[in-house]
Amino acid sequence: AKGAGKNQWRRYQAHLHNEMVERLELRSALDHAVNEGHFLLHYQPIVDLAAGTPVGFEALVRWHHPKRGVITPDQFIEVAEESGLIVPMGRWVLEEALRTVAEWRRILPPELAPYVSVNVSVRQFRENGFVDQVRNALQHTGVPPQGLMLEITETMLVKDDEQVWTNLATLRDLGIRIAIDDFGTGYSSLGYLRQRPIDVVKIDKTFIDDMITSHQPLALVTGIVSLAQSLGLIVVAEGIESPTHRELLVRMGCPFGQGYLFSSPLGPTEVLAWMRGVQP
Ligand code: C2E
Ligand code: CA
Ligand code: CA
Ligand code: CA
């Protein structure tokens, strides 16, 4: 029995070792990717739920890995956050998203001009100079502040960092919209958000998923939608995969949403083709 315990311990140690090596490798590869610019953005339409027409696009980062091909953020965002590489990567994401939306806004008629919604890590918001970085990026791409939305996850915000809130308020004063991402996962109340510089609440996909099968999530989403709207917040529902989801959300008065029902994230050239397809 003693020998077995020892073996188990060794296996455990080997496992820890492998995991550490893997993380270190990932980190150094990511560092390289940041220096070489091995990233690309996909864009997922955010639509007016009743009309089915796009109002904006969420920029979602992808890593073009030399060996593994194009990989999604669930495989590297955590390491990017821990290592701080999310900061230079995020700077590139912001610039690239604005360059791209600037082009779409030039091509499309003004009434169809979309905004771009960019995910921003709390580490970026804490940076000195983040506000200037955003202001400069808007200026040299020629995108007006209303053409940009910044998303920050609810779980990051509940840590209640005053520096972050100050930066958010300044950005919002410029006319940029601020969205709380993954709302419902961080247990903050809408009442608490009321006194905060926020325009948009994005309801997390998990609530939308469960809405169809059980009564409680449906009541919860209905409650969030009506309370948010009474507080003057705009609501976007995430992860809409079926016509039933959409139908329920339209009926409860949820104005905007995104999900595979409308489109998965698209490459920049696919976006224009998709836009042509949905025009009446
Ligand atoms: P998120 O901001 O909640 O983004 C939504 C994720 O759900 C995206 O995954 C999207 O592809 C996926 N999705 C959209 N509609 C549906 C649907 O109907 N069904 C299902 N099953 N999934 C759907 P993705 O692109 O893998 O991004 C994952 C997360 O990575 C994002 O979650 C966001 O937190 C983070 N992320 C992505 N890009 C960036 C970035 O540029 N900067 C930072 N800091 N984080 C990013
Ligand atoms: Ca997001
Ligand atoms: Ca989200
Ligand atoms: Ca998420």
mmCIF file of C-alpha atoms and ligand atoms in Angstrom:
data_model
loop_
_atom_site.group_PDB
_atom_site.id
_atom_site.type_symbol
_atom_site.label_atom_id
_atom_site.label_comp_id
_atom_site.label_asym_id
_atom_site.label_seq_id
_atom_site.Cartn_x
_atom_site.Cartn_y
_atom_site.Cartn_z
ATOM 1 C CA ALA A 1 0.000 0.000 0.000
ATOM 2 C CA LYS A 2 2.893 2.251 0.835
ATOM 3 C CA GLY A 3 4.458 1.598 -2.601
ATOM 4 C CA ALA A 4 1.155 2.395 -4.308
ATOM 5 C CA GLY A 5 0.938 5.696 -2.470
ATOM 6 C CA LYS A 6 4.442 6.551 -3.562
ATOM 7 C CA ASN A 7 3.616 5.772 -7.191
ATOM 8 C CA GLN A 8 0.548 7.872 -7.050
ATOM 9 C CA TRP A 9 2.567 10.745 -5.651
ATOM 10 C CA ARG A 10 5.151 10.411 -8.425
ATOM 11 C CA ARG A 11 2.447 10.380 -11.064
ATOM 12 C CA TYR A 12 0.951 13.459 -9.491
ATOM 13 C CA GLN A 13 4.316 15.223 -9.474
ATOM 14 C CA ALA A 14 4.924 14.291 -13.108
ATOM 15 C CA HIS A 15 1.494 15.648 -13.970
ATOM 16 C CA LEU A 16 2.206 18.942 -12.234
ATOM 17 C CA HIS A 17 5.544 19.127 -13.980
ATOM 18 C CA ASN A 18 3.996 18.566 -17.413
ATOM 19 C CA GLU A 19 1.358 21.142 -16.769
ATOM 20 C CA MET A 20 3.953 23.711 -15.748
ATOM 21 C CA VAL A 21 6.072 22.995 -18.809
ATOM 22 C CA GLU A 22 3.018 23.322 -21.022
ATOM 23 C CA ARG A 23 2.112 26.669 -19.522
ATOM 24 C CA LEU A 24 5.644 27.967 -19.893
ATOM 25 C CA GLU A 25 5.717 26.849 -23.505
ATOM 26 C CA LEU A 26 2.378 28.476 -24.170
ATOM 27 C CA ARG A 27 3.554 31.651 -22.549
ATOM 28 C CA SER A 28 6.718 31.906 -24.605
ATOM 29 C CA ALA A 29 4.827 31.090 -27.810
ATOM 30 C CA LEU A 30 2.308 33.779 -26.940
ATOM 31 C CA ASP A 31 5.067 36.258 -26.267
ATOM 32 C CA HIS A 32 6.424 35.495 -29.719
ATOM 33 C CA ALA A 33 2.933 35.856 -31.250
ATOM 34 C CA VAL A 34 2.540 39.297 -29.674
ATOM 35 C CA ASN A 35 5.874 40.443 -31.091
ATOM 36 C CA GLU A 36 5.180 39.024 -34.531
ATOM 37 C CA GLY A 37 1.504 40.002 -34.660
ATOM 38 C CA HIS A 38 0.165 36.485 -35.173
ATOM 39 C CA PHE A 39 -3.413 37.408 -34.310
ATOM 40 C CA LEU A 40 -6.571 38.012 -36.259
ATOM 41 C CA LEU A 41 -10.058 39.161 -35.406
ATOM 42 C CA HIS A 42 -13.387 37.591 -36.116
ATOM 43 C CA TYR A 43 -16.576 39.599 -35.829
ATOM 44 C CA GLN A 44 -19.950 38.457 -34.562
ATOM 45 C CA PRO A 45 -23.023 40.513 -35.522
ATOM 46 C CA ILE A 46 -25.093 42.108 -32.768
ATOM 47 C CA VAL A 47 -28.622 42.453 -34.112
ATOM 48 C CA ASP A 48 -31.835 44.283 -33.485
ATOM 49 C CA LEU A 49 -33.843 41.247 -32.334
ATOM 50 C CA ALA A 50 -37.221 42.276 -33.682
ATOM 51 C CA ALA A 51 -35.958 43.426 -37.090
ATOM 52 C CA GLY A 52 -33.089 40.942 -37.472
ATOM 53 C CA THR A 53 -30.773 43.649 -38.773
ATOM 54 C CA PRO A 54 -27.202 44.219 -37.533
ATOM 55 C CA VAL A 55 -26.311 47.225 -35.378
ATOM 56 C CA GLY A 56 -22.752 46.322 -34.467
ATOM 57 C CA PHE A 57 -20.088 43.638 -34.332
ATOM 58 C CA GLU A 58 -18.196 42.128 -31.431
ATOM 59 C CA ALA A 59 -14.488 41.702 -32.178
ATOM 60 C CA LEU A 60 -13.197 38.322 -30.998
ATOM 61 C CA VAL A 61 -9.486 37.580 -31.082
ATOM 62 C CA ARG A 62 -7.931 34.476 -32.666
ATOM 63 C CA TRP A 63 -4.355 33.313 -32.569
ATOM 64 C CA HIS A 64 -2.857 32.103 -35.798
ATOM 65 C CA HIS A 65 -0.576 29.492 -34.275
ATOM 66 C CA PRO A 66 2.239 28.325 -36.573
ATOM 67 C CA LYS A 67 1.651 24.634 -35.743
ATOM 68 C CA ARG A 68 -1.864 24.394 -34.371
ATOM 69 C CA GLY A 69 -3.615 26.690 -36.850
ATOM 70 C CA VAL A 70 -6.238 29.230 -35.795
ATOM 71 C CA ILE A 71 -7.072 28.872 -32.107
ATOM 72 C CA THR A 72 -9.789 30.475 -29.985
ATOM 73 C CA PRO A 73 -9.266 32.525 -26.820
ATOM 74 C CA ASP A 74 -10.379 29.854 -24.348
ATOM 75 C CA GLN A 75 -6.989 28.235 -25.055
ATOM 76 C CA PHE A 76 -4.819 31.287 -24.367
ATOM 77 C CA ILE A 77 -6.669 34.186 -22.697
ATOM 78 C CA GLU A 78 -5.953 32.903 -19.197
ATOM 79 C CA VAL A 79 -2.208 32.725 -19.840
ATOM 80 C CA ALA A 80 -2.349 36.105 -21.574
ATOM 81 C CA GLU A 81 -4.018 37.579 -18.472
ATOM 82 C CA GLU A 82 -1.605 36.029 -15.972
ATOM 83 C CA SER A 83 1.490 36.973 -17.927
ATOM 84 C CA GLY A 84 0.321 40.509 -18.681
ATOM 85 C CA LEU A 85 0.627 39.824 -22.429
ATOM 86 C CA ILE A 86 -3.068 40.695 -22.638
ATOM 87 C CA VAL A 87 -2.019 44.353 -22.507
ATOM 88 C CA PRO A 88 0.025 44.526 -25.744
ATOM 89 C CA MET A 89 -2.330 42.029 -27.388
ATOM 90 C CA GLY A 90 -5.325 44.132 -26.368
ATOM 91 C CA ARG A 91 -3.703 47.250 -27.794
ATOM 92 C CA TRP A 92 -3.430 45.506 -31.153
ATOM 93 C CA VAL A 93 -7.048 44.263 -30.918
ATOM 94 C CA LEU A 94 -8.365 47.775 -30.320
ATOM 95 C CA GLU A 95 -6.394 49.275 -33.220
ATOM 96 C CA GLU A 96 -7.292 46.502 -35.641
ATOM 97 C CA ALA A 97 -10.999 46.516 -34.706
ATOM 98 C CA LEU A 98 -11.175 50.285 -35.237
ATOM 99 C CA ARG A 99 -9.313 50.120 -38.560
ATOM 100 C CA THR A 100 -11.751 47.489 -39.774
ATOM 101 C CA VAL A 101 -14.934 49.200 -38.617
ATOM 102 C CA ALA A 102 -13.675 52.473 -40.094
ATOM 103 C CA GLU A 103 -13.574 50.772 -43.473
ATOM 104 C CA TRP A 104 -17.069 49.291 -43.097
ATOM 105 C CA ARG A 105 -18.394 52.681 -42.096
ATOM 106 C CA ARG A 106 -16.876 54.196 -45.240
ATOM 107 C CA ILE A 107 -18.407 51.553 -47.495
ATOM 108 C CA LEU A 108 -21.881 51.313 -45.969
ATOM 109 C CA PRO A 109 -24.596 53.972 -46.063
ATOM 110 C CA PRO A 110 -24.645 56.090 -42.874
ATOM 111 C CA GLU A 111 -27.884 54.573 -41.539
ATOM 112 C CA LEU A 112 -26.241 51.142 -41.612
ATOM 113 C CA ALA A 113 -22.906 52.251 -40.112
ATOM 114 C CA PRO A 114 -22.104 49.603 -37.481
ATOM 115 C CA TYR A 115 -20.220 50.007 -34.229
ATOM 116 C CA VAL A 116 -17.522 47.635 -33.030
ATOM 117 C CA SER A 117 -17.525 46.169 -29.543
ATOM 118 C CA VAL A 118 -14.109 45.324 -28.122
ATOM 119 C CA ASN A 119 -13.361 43.103 -25.133
ATOM 120 C CA VAL A 120 -11.010 44.840 -22.731
ATOM 121 C CA SER A 121 -9.203 43.204 -19.834
ATOM 122 C CA VAL A 122 -9.278 44.908 -16.471
ATOM 123 C CA ARG A 123 -5.481 44.996 -16.716
ATOM 124 C CA GLN A 124 -5.793 47.320 -19.707
ATOM 125 C CA PHE A 125 -8.239 49.585 -17.904
ATOM 126 C CA ARG A 126 -5.773 49.875 -15.046
ATOM 127 C CA GLU A 127 -2.939 50.989 -17.331
ATOM 128 C CA ASN A 128 -1.909 54.575 -17.158
ATOM 129 C CA GLY A 129 -2.497 55.989 -20.564
ATOM 130 C CA PHE A 130 -5.273 53.586 -21.565
ATOM 131 C CA VAL A 131 -7.699 56.469 -22.040
ATOM 132 C CA ASP A 132 -5.194 58.276 -24.286
ATOM 133 C CA GLN A 133 -4.580 55.092 -26.229
ATOM 134 C CA VAL A 134 -8.293 54.799 -26.995
ATOM 135 C CA ARG A 135 -8.624 58.481 -27.815
ATOM 136 C CA ASN A 136 -5.653 58.335 -30.195
ATOM 137 C CA ALA A 137 -6.896 55.177 -31.870
ATOM 138 C CA LEU A 138 -10.272 56.811 -32.536
ATOM 139 C CA GLN A 139 -8.574 59.886 -33.867
ATOM 140 C CA HIS A 140 -6.250 58.262 -36.355
ATOM 141 C CA THR A 141 -8.837 55.744 -37.604
ATOM 142 C CA GLY A 142 -11.482 58.440 -37.899
ATOM 143 C CA VAL A 143 -14.123 56.430 -36.013
ATOM 144 C CA PRO A 144 -16.426 58.611 -33.917
ATOM 145 C CA PRO A 145 -16.789 57.610 -30.230
ATOM 146 C CA GLN A 146 -20.293 56.247 -30.912
ATOM 147 C CA GLY A 147 -18.658 53.753 -33.269
ATOM 148 C CA LEU A 148 -16.928 52.042 -30.356
ATOM 149 C CA MET A 149 -18.202 49.992 -27.440
ATOM 150 C CA LEU A 150 -15.920 48.551 -24.766
ATOM 151 C CA GLU A 151 -16.823 45.350 -22.926
ATOM 152 C CA ILE A 152 -15.592 44.512 -19.466
ATOM 153 C CA THR A 153 -16.604 41.315 -17.693
ATOM 154 C CA GLU A 154 -18.741 41.554 -14.616
ATOM 155 C CA THR A 155 -16.500 39.254 -12.558
ATOM 156 C CA MET A 156 -13.573 41.628 -13.147
ATOM 157 C CA LEU A 157 -15.552 44.643 -12.037
ATOM 158 C CA VAL A 158 -16.848 43.381 -8.740
ATOM 159 C CA LYS A 159 -13.291 43.651 -7.451
ATOM 160 C CA ASP A 160 -14.263 47.301 -7.235
ATOM 161 C CA ASP A 161 -11.156 49.014 -8.415
ATOM 162 C CA GLU A 162 -11.531 52.801 -8.301
ATOM 163 C CA GLN A 163 -8.887 53.389 -10.980
ATOM 164 C CA VAL A 164 -10.887 51.204 -13.357
ATOM 165 C CA TRP A 165 -14.132 53.051 -12.626
ATOM 166 C CA THR A 166 -12.435 56.414 -13.124
ATOM 167 C CA ASN A 167 -11.090 55.348 -16.524
ATOM 168 C CA LEU A 168 -14.493 53.967 -17.499
ATOM 169 C CA ALA A 169 -16.151 57.248 -16.577
ATOM 170 C CA THR A 170 -13.651 59.260 -18.635
ATOM 171 C CA LEU A 171 -14.100 57.026 -21.666
ATOM 172 C CA ARG A 172 -17.857 57.246 -21.342
ATOM 173 C CA ASP A 173 -17.665 61.031 -21.174
ATOM 174 C CA LEU A 174 -15.948 60.898 -24.566
ATOM 175 C CA GLY A 175 -19.103 59.250 -25.942
ATOM 176 C CA ILE A 176 -17.857 55.661 -25.994
ATOM 177 C CA ARG A 177 -20.366 53.114 -24.740
ATOM 178 C CA ILE A 178 -19.414 50.795 -21.899
ATOM 179 C CA ALA A 179 -20.867 47.293 -21.644
ATOM 180 C CA ILE A 180 -20.837 44.836 -18.766
ATOM 181 C CA ASP A 181 -20.041 41.444 -20.259
ATOM 182 C CA ASP A 182 -21.268 38.068 -18.967
ATOM 183 C CA PHE A 183 -23.784 39.741 -16.718
ATOM 184 C CA GLY A 184 -25.284 37.391 -14.140
ATOM 185 C CA THR A 185 -22.085 35.459 -13.476
ATOM 186 C CA GLY A 186 -20.613 37.917 -11.000
ATOM 187 C CA TYR A 187 -23.542 38.328 -8.626
ATOM 188 C CA SER A 188 -23.567 42.102 -8.782
ATOM 189 C CA SER A 189 -26.975 43.700 -8.666
ATOM 190 C CA LEU A 190 -28.391 46.030 -11.244
ATOM 191 C CA GLY A 191 -29.007 48.542 -8.466
ATOM 192 C CA TYR A 192 -25.257 48.638 -7.840
ATOM 193 C CA LEU A 193 -24.599 49.195 -11.527
ATOM 194 C CA ARG A 194 -27.023 52.078 -11.629
ATOM 195 C CA GLN A 195 -24.595 54.532 -10.047
ATOM 196 C CA ARG A 196 -21.818 53.317 -12.331
ATOM 197 C CA PRO A 197 -20.684 54.588 -15.762
ATOM 198 C CA ILE A 198 -22.361 51.849 -17.781
ATOM 199 C CA ASP A 199 -24.619 51.884 -20.833
ATOM 200 C CA VAL A 200 -25.088 48.268 -21.786
ATOM 201 C CA VAL A 201 -25.682 44.970 -20.006
ATOM 202 C CA LYS A 202 -24.852 41.764 -21.849
ATOM 203 C CA ILE A 203 -26.743 38.838 -20.345
ATOM 204 C CA ASP A 204 -24.538 35.764 -20.132
ATOM 205 C CA LYS A 205 -25.205 32.858 -22.466
ATOM 206 C CA THR A 206 -25.793 30.375 -19.632
ATOM 207 C CA PHE A 207 -29.031 32.153 -18.671
ATOM 208 C CA ILE A 208 -30.220 32.234 -22.261
ATOM 209 C CA ASP A 209 -29.424 28.501 -22.648
ATOM 210 C CA ASP A 210 -31.470 27.502 -19.611
ATOM 211 C CA MET A 211 -34.374 29.771 -20.442
ATOM 212 C CA ILE A 212 -35.989 27.252 -22.771
ATOM 213 C CA THR A 213 -35.938 24.294 -20.444
ATOM 214 C CA SER A 214 -36.838 25.731 -17.086
ATOM 215 C CA HIS A 215 -39.067 28.345 -15.638
ATOM 216 C CA GLN A 216 -36.645 29.966 -13.176
ATOM 217 C CA PRO A 217 -34.048 31.202 -15.699
ATOM 218 C CA LEU A 218 -36.862 32.493 -17.894
ATOM 219 C CA ALA A 219 -38.233 34.530 -14.998
ATOM 220 C CA LEU A 220 -34.711 35.691 -14.164
ATOM 221 C CA VAL A 221 -33.973 36.929 -17.683
ATOM 222 C CA THR A 222 -37.380 38.603 -17.872
ATOM 223 C CA GLY A 223 -36.566 40.368 -14.603
ATOM 224 C CA ILE A 224 -33.102 41.484 -15.731
ATOM 225 C CA VAL A 225 -34.451 42.823 -19.034
ATOM 226 C CA SER A 226 -37.233 44.870 -17.476
ATOM 227 C CA LEU A 227 -35.199 46.164 -14.537
ATOM 228 C CA ALA A 228 -32.224 47.087 -16.738
ATOM 229 C CA GLN A 229 -34.480 48.984 -19.083
ATOM 230 C CA SER A 230 -36.182 50.821 -16.267
ATOM 231 C CA LEU A 231 -32.697 51.914 -15.177
ATOM 232 C CA GLY A 232 -31.998 53.228 -18.671
ATOM 233 C CA LEU A 233 -29.572 50.459 -19.605
ATOM 234 C CA ILE A 234 -29.464 48.809 -23.028
ATOM 235 C CA VAL A 235 -29.717 45.022 -22.982
ATOM 236 C CA VAL A 236 -27.921 42.584 -25.272
ATOM 237 C CA ALA A 237 -28.642 38.857 -24.915
ATOM 238 C CA GLU A 238 -25.775 36.489 -25.749
ATOM 239 C CA GLY A 239 -25.752 32.966 -27.135
ATOM 240 C CA ILE A 240 -29.036 33.017 -29.055
ATOM 241 C CA GLU A 241 -29.027 29.706 -30.877
ATOM 242 C CA SER A 242 -32.644 29.032 -31.782
ATOM 243 C CA PRO A 243 -35.767 30.838 -33.032
ATOM 244 C CA THR A 244 -37.397 29.974 -29.684
ATOM 245 C CA HIS A 245 -34.707 31.923 -27.802
ATOM 246 C CA ARG A 246 -35.237 34.875 -30.074
ATOM 247 C CA GLU A 247 -39.032 34.681 -29.819
ATOM 248 C CA LEU A 248 -38.949 34.631 -25.998
ATOM 249 C CA LEU A 249 -36.536 37.562 -25.867
ATOM 250 C CA VAL A 250 -38.510 39.672 -28.322
ATOM 251 C CA ARG A 251 -41.666 38.985 -26.321
ATOM 252 C CA MET A 252 -40.050 40.164 -23.083
ATOM 253 C CA GLY A 253 -38.863 43.327 -24.841
ATOM 254 C CA CYS A 254 -35.139 42.564 -25.089
ATOM 255 C CA PRO A 255 -33.922 44.874 -27.876
ATOM 256 C CA PHE A 256 -30.602 43.337 -28.987
ATOM 257 C CA GLY A 257 -28.849 40.012 -29.162
ATOM 258 C CA GLN A 258 -26.175 37.886 -30.748
ATOM 259 C CA GLY A 259 -25.616 34.194 -31.307
ATOM 260 C CA TYR A 260 -25.275 31.393 -33.800
ATOM 261 C CA LEU A 261 -28.912 31.824 -34.896
ATOM 262 C CA PHE A 262 -27.842 35.004 -36.656
ATOM 263 C CA SER A 263 -24.205 34.226 -37.299
ATOM 264 C CA SER A 264 -21.088 32.749 -35.749
ATOM 265 C CA PRO A 265 -18.060 35.075 -35.635
ATOM 266 C CA LEU A 266 -16.941 35.884 -39.201
ATOM 267 C CA GLY A 267 -13.716 36.902 -40.858
ATOM 268 C CA PRO A 268 -13.625 40.568 -41.918
ATOM 269 C CA THR A 269 -14.344 39.905 -45.598
ATOM 270 C CA GLU A 270 -17.194 37.510 -44.755
ATOM 271 C CA VAL A 271 -18.849 40.310 -42.783
ATOM 272 C CA LEU A 272 -19.576 42.448 -45.838
ATOM 273 C CA ALA A 273 -21.042 39.470 -47.704
ATOM 274 C CA TRP A 274 -23.200 38.662 -44.669
ATOM 275 C CA MET A 275 -24.353 42.291 -44.469
ATOM 276 C CA ARG A 276 -25.464 42.172 -48.095
ATOM 277 C CA GLY A 277 -27.396 38.987 -47.372
ATOM 278 C CA VAL A 278 -29.439 40.468 -44.525
ATOM 279 C CA GLN A 279 -30.278 43.776 -46.189
ATOM 280 C CA PRO A 280 -33.977 44.040 -46.995
HETATM 281 P P1 C2E B 1 -17.360 36.510 -24.708
HETATM 282 O O1 C2E B 1 -16.945 37.938 -24.744
HETATM 283 O O2 C2E B 1 -18.490 36.124 -23.808
HETATM 284 O O3 C2E B 1 -17.647 36.139 -26.228
HETATM 285 C C1 C2E B 1 -18.672 35.270 -26.651
HETATM 286 C C2 C2E B 1 -18.117 33.889 -26.966
HETATM 287 O O4 C2E B 1 -19.233 33.031 -27.213
HETATM 288 C C3 C2E B 1 -17.269 33.855 -28.222
HETATM 289 O O5 C2E B 1 -16.309 32.814 -28.052
HETATM 290 C C4 C2E B 1 -18.268 33.453 -29.294
HETATM 291 O O6 C2E B 1 -17.698 32.826 -30.408
HETATM 292 C C5 C2E B 1 -19.169 32.512 -28.533
HETATM 293 N N1 C2E B 1 -20.531 32.475 -29.038
HETATM 294 C C6 C2E B 1 -21.215 33.486 -29.645
HETATM 295 N N2 C2E B 1 -22.463 33.113 -29.944
HETATM 296 C C7 C2E B 1 -22.600 31.853 -29.503
HETATM 297 C C8 C2E B 1 -23.687 30.906 -29.528
HETATM 298 O O7 C2E B 1 -24.804 31.175 -30.008
HETATM 299 N N3 C2E B 1 -23.441 29.695 -28.974
HETATM 300 C C9 C2E B 1 -22.244 29.353 -28.430
HETATM 301 N N4 C2E B 1 -22.085 28.117 -27.914
HETATM 302 N N5 C2E B 1 -21.197 30.210 -28.378
HETATM 303 C C10 C2E B 1 -21.388 31.446 -28.924
HETATM 304 P P2 C2E B 1 -14.770 33.100 -28.312
HETATM 305 O O8 C2E B 1 -14.592 33.886 -29.556
HETATM 306 O O9 C2E B 1 -14.093 31.767 -28.214
HETATM 307 O O10 C2E B 1 -14.330 34.016 -27.104
HETATM 308 C C11 C2E B 1 -14.298 33.516 -25.780
HETATM 309 C C12 C2E B 1 -13.985 34.607 -24.778
HETATM 310 O O11 C2E B 1 -12.664 35.108 -24.949
HETATM 311 C C13 C2E B 1 -14.883 35.840 -24.925
HETATM 312 O O12 C2E B 1 -16.114 35.592 -24.317
HETATM 313 C C14 C2E B 1 -14.046 36.903 -24.219
HETATM 314 O O13 C2E B 1 -14.251 36.847 -22.816
HETATM 315 C C15 C2E B 1 -12.629 36.459 -24.520
HETATM 316 N N6 C2E B 1 -12.077 37.308 -25.589
HETATM 317 C C16 C2E B 1 -12.267 37.200 -26.930
HETATM 318 N N7 C2E B 1 -11.590 38.161 -27.599
HETATM 319 C C17 C2E B 1 -10.969 38.913 -26.657
HETATM 320 C C18 C2E B 1 -10.115 40.083 -26.717
HETATM 321 O O14 C2E B 1 -9.818 40.637 -27.768
HETATM 322 N N8 C2E B 1 -9.676 40.580 -25.524
HETATM 323 C C19 C2E B 1 -10.012 40.023 -24.325
HETATM 324 N N9 C2E B 1 -9.543 40.564 -23.200
HETATM 325 N N10 C2E B 1 -10.813 38.929 -24.232
HETATM 326 C C20 C2E B 1 -11.279 38.384 -25.385
HETATM 327 CA CA CA B 2 -17.631 39.917 -24.837
HETATM 328 CA CA CA B 3 -20.025 37.492 -22.960
HETATM 329 CA CA CA B 4 -17.834 34.680 -21.804
#
